[in-house]
CSV table of C-alpha atoms and ligand atoms in Angstrom, one decimal:
chain,number,residue,atom,x,y,z
A,1,MET,CA,-26.4,6.6,-0.5
A,2,PHE,CA,-24.1,4.1,0.8
A,3,ASN,CA,-25.8,0.3,1.1
A,4,VAL,CA,-23.1,-1.8,2.8
A,5,GLU,CA,-25.5,-5.1,2.8
A,6,LYS,CA,-25.6,-4.4,-0.8
A,7,ILE,CA,-22.3,-3.9,-1.3
A,8,ARG,CA,-21.3,-7.2,1.0
A,9,LYS,CA,-23.5,-9.2,-1.6
A,10,ASP,CA,-20.5,-8.6,-4.1
A,11,PHE,CA,-18.1,-10.4,-2.0
A,12,PRO,CA,-18.6,-14.3,-2.2
A,13,ILE,CA,-16.0,-15.0,0.6
A,14,LEU,CA,-18.0,-12.6,3.2
A,15,SER,CA,-20.6,-15.4,3.7
A,16,ARG,CA,-18.4,-18.0,4.3
A,17,LYS,CA,-18.1,-19.5,7.8
A,18,VAL,CA,-14.5,-19.8,9.9
A,19,ASN,CA,-14.6,-22.4,12.7
A,20,GLY,CA,-18.6,-22.7,12.4
A,21,LYS,CA,-18.7,-18.9,12.7
A,22,PRO,CA,-19.6,-16.2,9.8
A,23,LEU,CA,-16.4,-14.9,9.0
A,24,VAL,CA,-15.6,-11.1,10.3
A,25,TYR,CA,-12.8,-10.2,8.1
A,26,PHE,CA,-10.8,-7.2,9.8
A,27,ASP,CA,-7.7,-8.0,8.0
A,28,ASN,CA,-7.9,-5.5,5.4
A,29,ALA,CA,-4.5,-3.5,6.1
A,30,ALA,CA,-2.7,-7.0,5.1
A,31,THR,CA,-4.9,-7.7,1.8
A,32,SER,CA,-8.3,-6.7,1.0
A,33,GLN,CA,-11.1,-9.0,-0.2
A,34,THR,CA,-12.2,-9.6,-3.8
A,35,PRO,CA,-15.5,-8.7,-5.3
A,36,GLN,CA,-17.3,-10.9,-7.9
A,37,GLN,CA,-16.7,-8.2,-10.4
A,38,VAL,CA,-13.0,-8.4,-10.2
A,39,ILE,CA,-13.3,-12.4,-10.2
A,40,ASP,CA,-15.4,-12.1,-13.3
A,41,ALA,CA,-12.3,-10.2,-14.9
A,42,ILE,CA,-9.7,-12.3,-13.8
A,43,VAL,CA,-11.9,-15.4,-15.3
A,44,ASN,CA,-12.8,-13.6,-18.5
A,45,TYR,CA,-9.0,-12.8,-19.5
A,46,TYR,CA,-8.3,-16.7,-19.1
A,47,HIS,CA,-11.5,-17.5,-21.0
A,48,ASN,CA,-11.2,-15.1,-23.8
A,49,TYR,CA,-7.8,-13.4,-24.1
A,50,ASN,CA,-4.8,-15.4,-22.7
A,51,ALA,CA,-1.9,-14.7,-24.7
A,52,ASN,CA,1.3,-13.3,-24.3
A,53,ILE,CA,1.7,-9.3,-24.9
A,54,HIS,CA,3.3,-6.8,-27.1
A,55,ARG,CA,5.2,-9.0,-29.6
A,56,GLY,CA,2.5,-11.1,-30.9
A,57,VAL,CA,0.9,-10.8,-34.6
A,58,HIS,CA,-2.0,-12.7,-33.9
A,59,THR,CA,-5.5,-11.7,-32.7
A,60,LEU,CA,-5.3,-13.1,-29.1
A,61,SER,CA,-2.2,-11.4,-28.3
A,62,GLN,CA,-3.4,-7.9,-29.7
A,63,GLU,CA,-6.4,-7.9,-27.9
A,64,ALA,CA,-4.6,-8.8,-24.5
A,65,THR,CA,-2.0,-6.1,-25.3
A,66,ASP,CA,-4.9,-3.8,-25.6
A,67,LEU,CA,-6.5,-4.6,-22.8
A,68,TYR,CA,-3.1,-4.5,-20.5
A,69,GLU,CA,-2.7,-1.0,-22.2
A,70,GLN,CA,-5.8,0.4,-21.5
A,71,SER,CA,-5.6,-0.8,-17.9
A,72,ARG,CA,-2.5,1.3,-17.7
A,73,GLN,CA,-4.4,4.3,-19.0
A,74,LYS,CA,-7.0,3.5,-16.4
A,75,ILE,CA,-4.4,3.8,-13.9
A,76,GLN,CA,-3.1,6.8,-14.9
A,77,LYS,CA,-6.2,8.5,-14.8
A,78,HIS,CA,-7.0,7.2,-11.3
A,79,PHE,CA,-3.4,8.7,-9.9
A,80,HIS,CA,-3.5,11.4,-12.2
A,81,ALA,CA,-0.3,11.1,-13.8
A,82,LYS,CA,0.7,13.3,-16.8
A,83,PHE,CA,1.6,10.1,-19.1
A,84,SER,CA,0.7,6.5,-19.3
A,85,HIS,CA,4.3,5.4,-19.6
A,86,GLU,CA,4.8,7.1,-16.4
A,87,ILE,CA,2.8,3.9,-14.8
A,88,ILE,CA,5.3,1.3,-14.4
A,89,PHE,CA,3.7,-2.1,-13.6
A,90,THR,CA,5.2,-4.0,-10.6
A,91,SER,CA,4.4,-7.2,-8.5
A,92,GLY,CA,3.7,-4.9,-5.7
A,93,THR,CA,5.0,-1.7,-3.6
A,94,THR,CA,8.0,-3.7,-2.2
A,95,HIS,CA,9.2,-4.6,-6.1
A,96,GLY,CA,8.0,-0.8,-7.0
A,97,ILE,CA,10.5,0.5,-4.0
A,98,ASN,CA,13.5,-1.8,-4.7
A,99,LEU,CA,13.1,-0.4,-8.4
A,100,VAL,CA,13.5,2.9,-7.3
A,101,ALA,CA,16.4,2.3,-4.9
A,102,ASN,CA,18.5,0.1,-7.4
A,103,GLY,CA,18.1,3.0,-9.4
A,104,PHE,CA,19.8,5.6,-7.0
A,105,THR,CA,22.9,3.2,-6.8
A,106,SER,CA,24.5,5.3,-9.5
A,107,ILE,CA,23.1,8.8,-8.1
A,108,LEU,CA,24.3,8.4,-4.8
A,109,LYS,CA,27.8,9.4,-3.3
A,110,LYS,CA,29.2,8.8,-0.1
A,111,GLY,CA,28.0,11.2,2.7
A,112,ASP,CA,24.8,11.8,0.9
A,113,ASP,CA,22.0,11.6,3.4
A,114,ILE,CA,18.6,9.8,2.7
A,115,ILE,CA,15.6,10.1,4.9
A,116,VAL,CA,13.3,7.9,6.2
A,117,SER,CA,10.3,7.8,8.9
A,118,ALA,CA,10.2,5.9,12.0
A,119,LEU,CA,6.5,4.9,10.9
A,120,GLU,CA,7.8,2.9,7.9
A,121,HIS,CA,6.9,-1.0,6.8
A,122,HIS,CA,10.0,-2.7,6.7
A,123,SER,CA,9.9,-2.7,3.0
A,124,ASN,CA,10.4,0.9,2.6
A,125,ILE,CA,13.1,0.5,5.3
A,126,VAL,CA,15.5,-2.2,3.9
A,127,PRO,CA,15.9,-2.0,0.5
A,128,TRP,CA,17.4,1.8,1.7
A,129,GLN,CA,19.5,0.3,4.1
A,130,MET,CA,20.7,-2.0,1.2
A,131,LEU,CA,21.4,0.6,-1.0
A,132,CYS,CA,23.5,2.8,1.9
A,133,GLU,CA,25.4,-0.2,2.2
A,134,ARG,CA,26.5,0.0,-1.8
A,135,THR,CA,26.9,3.7,-1.6
A,136,GLY,CA,28.1,4.6,1.6
A,137,ALA,CA,25.2,7.1,2.0
A,138,ASN,CA,23.5,7.6,5.7
A,139,LEU,CA,20.2,6.8,6.3
A,140,LYS,CA,18.6,9.7,8.8
A,141,VAL,CA,14.9,8.9,10.5
A,142,ILE,CA,12.2,11.2,11.2
A,143,PRO,CA,11.4,10.2,14.7
A,144,MET,CA,7.4,9.8,16.0
A,145,ASN,CA,5.8,10.6,18.8
A,146,ASN,CA,3.6,8.6,21.2
A,147,GLU,CA,0.5,9.4,19.3
A,148,GLY,CA,2.1,8.0,16.4
A,149,GLU,CA,2.4,11.0,14.2
A,150,LEU,CA,5.9,11.8,12.8
A,151,VAL,CA,7.7,15.1,14.4
A,152,MET,CA,7.9,17.4,11.5
A,153,SER,CA,10.1,20.2,13.5
A,154,GLU,CA,12.7,17.0,13.8
A,155,TYR,CA,12.3,16.5,10.0
A,156,GLU,CA,13.2,20.0,9.4
A,157,LYS,CA,16.3,19.6,11.0
A,158,LEU,CA,17.1,16.4,9.3
A,159,LEU,CA,17.0,18.3,6.0
A,160,SER,CA,20.4,19.6,4.2
A,161,LYS,CA,22.4,20.1,0.9
A,162,ASN,CA,23.2,16.6,1.6
A,163,THR,CA,19.6,15.2,1.5
A,164,LYS,CA,19.0,13.4,-1.8
A,165,LEU,CA,16.1,11.4,-1.3
A,166,VAL,CA,13.1,11.3,1.4
A,167,PHE,CA,10.7,8.0,1.5
A,168,VAL,CA,7.7,7.7,4.1
A,169,ASN,CA,4.6,6.3,3.6
A,170,HIS,CA,1.2,8.0,2.9
A,171,ILE,CA,-0.5,6.0,5.8
A,172,SER,CA,1.3,3.6,8.3
A,173,ASN,CA,-0.1,0.1,8.3
A,174,ALA,CA,0.6,-0.5,11.9
A,175,LEU,CA,-1.2,2.4,13.4
A,176,GLY,CA,-3.0,4.2,10.5
A,177,THR,CA,-1.6,7.3,10.9
A,178,ILE,CA,-2.0,9.9,7.8
A,179,ASN,CA,1.1,11.6,7.3
A,180,PRO,CA,1.3,14.7,6.2
A,181,ILE,CA,2.7,13.9,2.7
A,182,GLU,CA,2.2,17.2,1.0
A,183,TYR,CA,4.0,19.3,3.6
A,184,ILE,CA,6.7,16.3,3.3
A,185,ILE,CA,7.2,17.1,-0.3
A,186,GLU,CA,7.3,20.6,0.0
A,187,LYS,CA,10.2,21.0,2.0
A,188,ALA,CA,11.9,18.3,0.5
A,189,HIS,CA,11.7,20.0,-2.8
A,190,ASP,CA,12.6,23.1,-1.2
A,191,ILE,CA,16.4,21.7,-1.1
A,192,GLY,CA,16.2,19.7,-4.1
A,193,ALA,CA,15.9,16.2,-2.6
A,194,ALA,CA,13.5,13.7,-4.4
A,195,VAL,CA,10.3,12.0,-2.6
A,196,LEU,CA,9.0,8.4,-2.7
A,197,ILE,CA,5.6,7.8,-1.1
A,198,ASP,CA,4.7,4.4,-0.4
A,199,GLY,CA,0.8,4.1,-0.9
A,200,ALA,CA,0.3,1.2,-0.1
A,201,GLN,CA,-2.2,1.4,2.9
A,202,ALA,CA,-3.4,4.9,1.4
A,203,CYS,CA,-4.6,3.6,-1.9
A,204,PRO,CA,-7.6,1.5,-0.2
A,205,HIS,CA,-8.9,4.8,1.2
A,206,ILE,CA,-7.7,7.8,-1.1
A,207,LYS,CA,-7.2,8.8,-4.5
A,208,PRO,CA,-4.1,10.0,-4.7
A,209,ASP,CA,-3.1,12.9,-7.2
A,210,VAL,CA,0.6,12.7,-8.1
A,211,GLN,CA,0.1,15.7,-9.9
A,212,ALA,CA,-1.1,17.8,-7.3
A,213,LEU,CA,1.2,16.2,-4.7
A,214,ASP,CA,4.2,17.1,-7.0
A,215,VAL,CA,5.5,13.7,-5.7
A,216,ASP,CA,8.5,12.2,-7.6
A,217,PHE,CA,7.5,8.4,-7.1
A,218,TYR,CA,4.4,6.7,-5.6
A,219,VAL,CA,4.0,3.2,-5.4
A,220,ALA,CA,1.1,0.6,-4.4
A,221,SER,CA,-0.2,-2.9,-4.4
A,222,ALA,CA,-3.6,-3.9,-6.2
A,223,HIS,CA,-4.0,-6.5,-3.6
A,224,LYS,CA,-5.2,-3.9,-1.2
A,225,MET,CA,-7.4,-2.4,-3.5
A,226,CYS,CA,-9.8,-5.0,-4.1
A,227,GLY,CA,-7.6,-6.3,-6.9
A,228,PRO,CA,-5.4,-9.5,-7.3
A,229,THR,CA,-1.6,-10.3,-5.7
A,230,GLY,CA,1.0,-10.1,-7.7
A,231,VAL,CA,0.7,-6.8,-9.2
A,232,GLY,CA,1.1,-2.8,-8.3
A,233,ILE,CA,2.5,-0.1,-9.7
A,234,LEU,CA,5.3,2.5,-9.5
A,235,TYR,CA,4.7,5.9,-10.7
A,236,GLY,CA,7.2,8.0,-11.4
A,237,LYS,CA,7.9,11.7,-12.8
A,238,GLU,CA,9.0,11.0,-16.6
A,239,ALA,CA,12.4,12.8,-15.9
A,240,TRP,CA,12.9,10.8,-13.0
A,241,LEU,CA,12.3,7.3,-15.0
A,242,LYS,CA,14.5,8.4,-17.9
A,243,LYS,CA,17.3,8.9,-15.6
A,244,LEU,CA,17.1,5.9,-13.6
A,245,PRO,CA,18.9,2.6,-15.2
A,246,PRO,CA,17.0,-0.2,-16.0
A,247,TYR,CA,16.1,-2.5,-12.9
A,248,GLN,CA,16.2,-6.2,-14.5
A,249,GLY,CA,17.3,-6.9,-17.8
A,250,GLY,CA,15.8,-9.1,-20.0
A,251,GLY,CA,12.9,-9.6,-23.0
A,252,GLU,CA,10.6,-6.6,-23.4
A,253,MET,CA,13.0,-3.8,-21.8
A,254,ILE,CA,15.6,-3.8,-24.8
A,255,ALA,CA,15.6,-1.6,-28.2
A,256,GLU,CA,18.3,-3.7,-29.6
A,257,VAL,CA,20.7,-6.5,-28.5
A,258,THR,CA,24.1,-7.3,-30.0
A,259,PHE,CA,26.6,-9.1,-28.0
A,260,GLU,CA,28.7,-5.9,-27.9
A,261,LYS,CA,26.2,-3.2,-26.7
A,262,THR,CA,22.2,-3.7,-25.9
A,263,THR,CA,20.3,-0.4,-25.8
A,264,TYR,CA,17.1,-0.3,-23.5
A,265,ALA,CA,13.6,0.1,-24.5
A,266,ASP,CA,11.4,3.3,-24.1
A,267,LEU,CA,9.2,3.7,-20.9
A,268,PRO,CA,7.4,2.0,-19.5
A,269,HIS,CA,9.0,-1.0,-21.2
A,270,LYS,CA,12.4,-0.2,-20.0
A,271,PHE,CA,11.3,-1.1,-16.5
A,272,GLU,CA,9.2,-4.4,-17.2
A,273,ALA,CA,11.5,-7.1,-18.2
A,274,GLY,CA,10.2,-10.4,-19.0
A,275,THR,CA,6.5,-11.7,-19.2
A,276,PRO,CA,4.4,-9.6,-16.9
A,277,ASN,CA,1.6,-10.5,-14.6
A,278,ILE,CA,-0.7,-9.8,-17.8
A,279,ALA,CA,-3.9,-11.0,-16.2
A,280,GLY,CA,-3.1,-9.3,-12.6
A,281,GLY,CA,-2.4,-6.0,-14.9
A,282,ILE,CA,-5.7,-5.9,-16.6
A,283,VAL,CA,-7.6,-7.0,-13.2
A,284,PHE,CA,-6.0,-4.1,-11.6
A,285,GLY,CA,-8.1,-1.6,-14.0
A,286,ALA,CA,-11.1,-3.7,-13.0
A,287,ALA,CA,-10.5,-3.4,-9.4
A,288,ILE,CA,-9.8,0.3,-9.6
A,289,ASP,CA,-13.4,0.8,-11.8
A,290,TYR,CA,-15.3,-1.6,-9.0
A,291,MET,CA,-13.6,1.1,-6.4
A,292,ASN,CA,-14.6,4.0,-8.2
A,293,ASN,CA,-18.2,3.0,-8.4
A,294,ILE,CA,-18.4,3.3,-5.0
A,295,GLY,CA,-16.6,6.2,-4.9
A,296,PHE,CA,-13.6,7.0,-2.4
A,297,ASP,CA,-15.5,9.8,-0.6
A,298,ALA,CA,-18.1,7.7,0.4
A,299,ILE,CA,-15.7,5.1,1.5
A,300,ALA,CA,-13.7,7.5,3.3
A,301,LYS,CA,-16.9,8.6,5.1
A,302,TYR,CA,-18.3,5.2,5.9
A,303,GLU,CA,-14.7,3.8,7.1
A,304,ASN,CA,-14.5,6.8,9.6
A,305,GLU,CA,-17.7,6.2,10.8
A,306,LEU,CA,-16.6,2.5,11.4
A,307,LEU,CA,-13.4,3.9,13.2
A,308,GLU,CA,-15.0,6.3,15.7
A,309,TYR,CA,-17.2,3.6,16.5
A,310,ALA,CA,-14.8,0.7,16.8
A,311,THR,CA,-12.7,2.8,19.0
A,312,GLU,CA,-15.3,4.1,21.1
A,313,LYS,CA,-16.7,0.5,21.9
A,314,LEU,CA,-13.0,-0.8,22.3
A,315,LEU,CA,-12.0,1.7,24.8
A,316,GLN,CA,-14.6,0.9,27.0
A,317,ILE,CA,-13.0,-2.3,27.7
A,318,ASP,CA,-10.6,-1.6,30.7
A,319,SER,CA,-7.0,-2.5,30.2
A,320,LEU,CA,-7.6,-2.1,26.7
A,321,LYS,CA,-4.8,0.3,25.0
A,322,ILE,CA,-4.9,1.3,21.7
A,323,TYR,CA,-1.5,2.4,20.1
A,324,GLY,CA,-1.6,5.4,17.3
A,325,THR,CA,-4.3,7.9,18.6
A,326,ALA,CA,-3.4,10.5,15.7
A,327,LYS,CA,-6.0,13.1,14.7
A,328,ASN,CA,-5.4,12.1,11.2
A,329,LYS,CA,-5.8,8.4,10.6
A,330,THR,CA,-7.5,5.7,8.7
A,331,SER,CA,-9.5,2.7,9.8
A,332,VAL,CA,-6.7,0.7,11.4
A,333,ILE,CA,-6.9,0.1,15.2
A,334,SER,CA,-3.8,-1.4,16.9
A,335,PHE,CA,-4.4,-2.4,20.5
A,336,ASN,CA,-3.5,-4.7,23.5
A,337,LEU,CA,-4.9,-5.8,26.5
A,338,LYS,CA,-2.5,-5.2,29.6
A,339,GLY,CA,-0.4,-8.1,30.4
A,340,ILE,CA,-1.7,-10.6,27.8
A,341,HIS,CA,0.2,-11.6,24.4
A,342,PRO,CA,-1.4,-10.3,21.4
A,343,TYR,CA,-1.0,-13.7,19.6
A,344,ASP,CA,-3.3,-15.4,22.3
A,345,VAL,CA,-5.9,-12.8,21.8
A,346,GLY,CA,-5.7,-13.4,18.1
A,347,SER,CA,-6.0,-16.9,18.4
A,348,ILE,CA,-9.2,-16.5,20.7
A,349,LEU,CA,-10.7,-14.5,18.0
A,350,ASP,CA,-9.8,-16.7,15.2
A,351,LYS,CA,-12.0,-19.6,17.0
A,352,LEU,CA,-14.8,-17.4,16.8
A,353,GLY,CA,-14.4,-16.4,13.1
A,354,ILE,CA,-12.8,-13.1,13.4
A,355,ALA,CA,-9.7,-12.7,11.4
A,356,VAL,CA,-6.9,-9.8,13.0
A,357,ARG,CA,-3.5,-9.7,12.5
A,358,THR,CA,-1.2,-9.9,15.7
A,359,GLY,CA,2.5,-9.3,15.9
A,360,HIS,CA,4.8,-6.5,14.6
A,361,HIS,CA,3.1,-5.7,11.3
A,362,CYS,CA,6.4,-5.6,9.5
A,363,ALA,CA,6.8,-2.6,11.3
A,364,GLN,CA,9.3,-3.6,14.4
A,365,PRO,CA,10.8,0.0,15.0
A,366,ILE,CA,7.1,1.1,15.8
A,367,MET,CA,7.0,-1.7,18.2
A,368,ASP,CA,10.5,-0.7,19.7
A,369,TYR,CA,9.2,2.8,20.2
A,370,TYR,CA,6.5,1.7,22.4
A,371,LYS,CA,8.7,-1.3,24.1
A,372,ILE,CA,5.6,-4.1,23.1
A,373,PRO,CA,6.5,-7.2,21.1
A,374,GLY,CA,3.7,-6.2,18.4
A,375,THR,CA,-0.2,-5.2,19.2
A,376,ILE,CA,-3.3,-6.8,17.8
A,377,ARG,CA,-4.7,-5.0,14.6
A,378,ALA,CA,-8.0,-4.8,13.2
A,379,SER,CA,-8.5,-2.9,10.2
A,380,PHE,CA,-11.8,-2.0,8.4
A,381,ALA,CA,-12.7,-1.9,4.8
A,382,PHE,CA,-16.0,-0.3,3.5
A,383,TYR,CA,-17.8,-3.6,3.5
A,384,ASN,CA,-17.4,-4.3,7.1
A,385,THR,CA,-20.4,-3.4,9.5
A,386,LYS,CA,-20.9,-2.1,13.0
A,387,ALA,CA,-22.6,-5.4,13.9
A,388,GLU,CA,-19.1,-7.0,13.0
A,389,ILE,CA,-17.5,-4.4,15.3
A,390,ASP,CA,-19.8,-5.6,18.0
A,391,ALA,CA,-18.4,-9.1,17.6
A,392,LEU,CA,-15.2,-8.2,17.4
A,393,VAL,CA,-15.6,-6.0,21.1
A,394,ALA,CA,-17.4,-9.2,22.1
A,395,GLY,CA,-14.5,-11.5,21.1
A,396,VAL,CA,-12.1,-9.1,23.1
A,397,LYS,CA,-14.1,-9.1,26.3
A,398,LYS,CA,-14.1,-13.0,26.1
A,399,ALA,CA,-10.3,-13.2,25.3
A,400,LYS,CA,-9.9,-10.9,28.3
A,401,MET,CA,-11.6,-13.4,30.3
A,402,MET,CA,-10.3,-16.7,29.4
A,403,LEU,CA,-6.9,-15.4,29.4
A,404,SER,CA,-6.8,-13.1,32.8
B,501,LIG,N1,4.2,-0.4,2.6
B,501,LIG,C1,3.2,-0.7,3.5
B,501,LIG,C2,2.8,0.4,4.3
B,501,LIG,C3,2.6,-1.7,3.5
B,501,LIG,O1,1.3,-2.0,4.5
B,501,LIG,C4,2.7,-2.9,3.1
B,501,LIG,C5,1.8,-4.2,2.8
B,501,LIG,N2,1.6,-4.7,4.1
B,501,LIG,C6,3.7,-2.9,2.1
B,501,LIG,C7,4.6,-1.9,2.1
B,501,LIG,C8,4.5,-3.9,1.0
B,501,LIG,O2,3.1,-4.4,0.4
B,501,LIG,P1,3.5,-5.8,-1.0
B,501,LIG,O3,4.0,-6.7,-0.1
B,501,LIG,O4,2.1,-5.6,-1.4
B,501,LIG,O5,4.5,-5.2,-1.5
């Protein structure tokens, strides 16, 4: 039985006040809150194991190394990767995408095509534009429709023998649309193109199986999954990771260094130059344990209830429009009140202790499609409640009254 009141007790921040009102945190798509179990794991690391990893002969270093590598194995299991060396620790989704984009510099040729979607976060657009500048490859875009879904018939038309790489998000951060990535991957593979999936928004809601998906690269950030900021993972199929050149040079990623020639370390260290975010890597494992203990099926079911409840209640406010009405979506609602700037609504909600995000959500092409400057985005997590949604609805009504 899903007991949200019990779960909420795990999150100390949820009992604080903002502007004199109980905090209602609906900015989960930007970053999730942190349960005590994860905070304890951070403290435990600095109390007991803080040391640099991999090259130490002393006990602390060996213990920290063991914990770090155990966390990698935990993450491997969670994503169902075949090997733990297919999990590269990164500083987050953005880092993972840049690592792959950099690697493709030596693979792409002028005239090759790479395909993105209209629903992307800027971090899954800009690194590829930079790659196109370096290589002369062309960036093609899968268009979206008014519901905020990708148009698959147009995707098929974009695919050709020139297509080398396709990169789309699993779930859109701005609209919540769950994209048909199974189909996208299958079609790309049919013509021999590789696929990178940006899982930043999916991993808080879904447990992806990278082998079942047969995806070439999958990237995620810990801070959207009850973990700390500054750490994430890149999953890559072994063959691809062996093929791509290192992203950064430095300590840890070498086999041997002389001034004449340097050879690189094996996977995963080839992509992990310098001292990593050791505490972050270890604690990412603790965050994954926390979420798995609740269970992703239970999380998805409960969040879906919140989504349906909030959608119904918000739509009762006349002049409120929801953007992104895909049949398949997660607990994100992007909306506007007619004639009112989203920022003004967000500021009034903040005075009421309600945290939402306003603006373009790092997805300007989506806002351009709808010809709007931005939206108000409420994104729900498994620790939110229907009572909090009632507070949001009341707050939006109040904002509407004050600003009309
Ligand atoms: N992609 C998507 C879909 C996202 O929502 C985000 C974070 N808002 C990112 C990429 C970037 O993640 P990070 O800032 O953790 O690197």
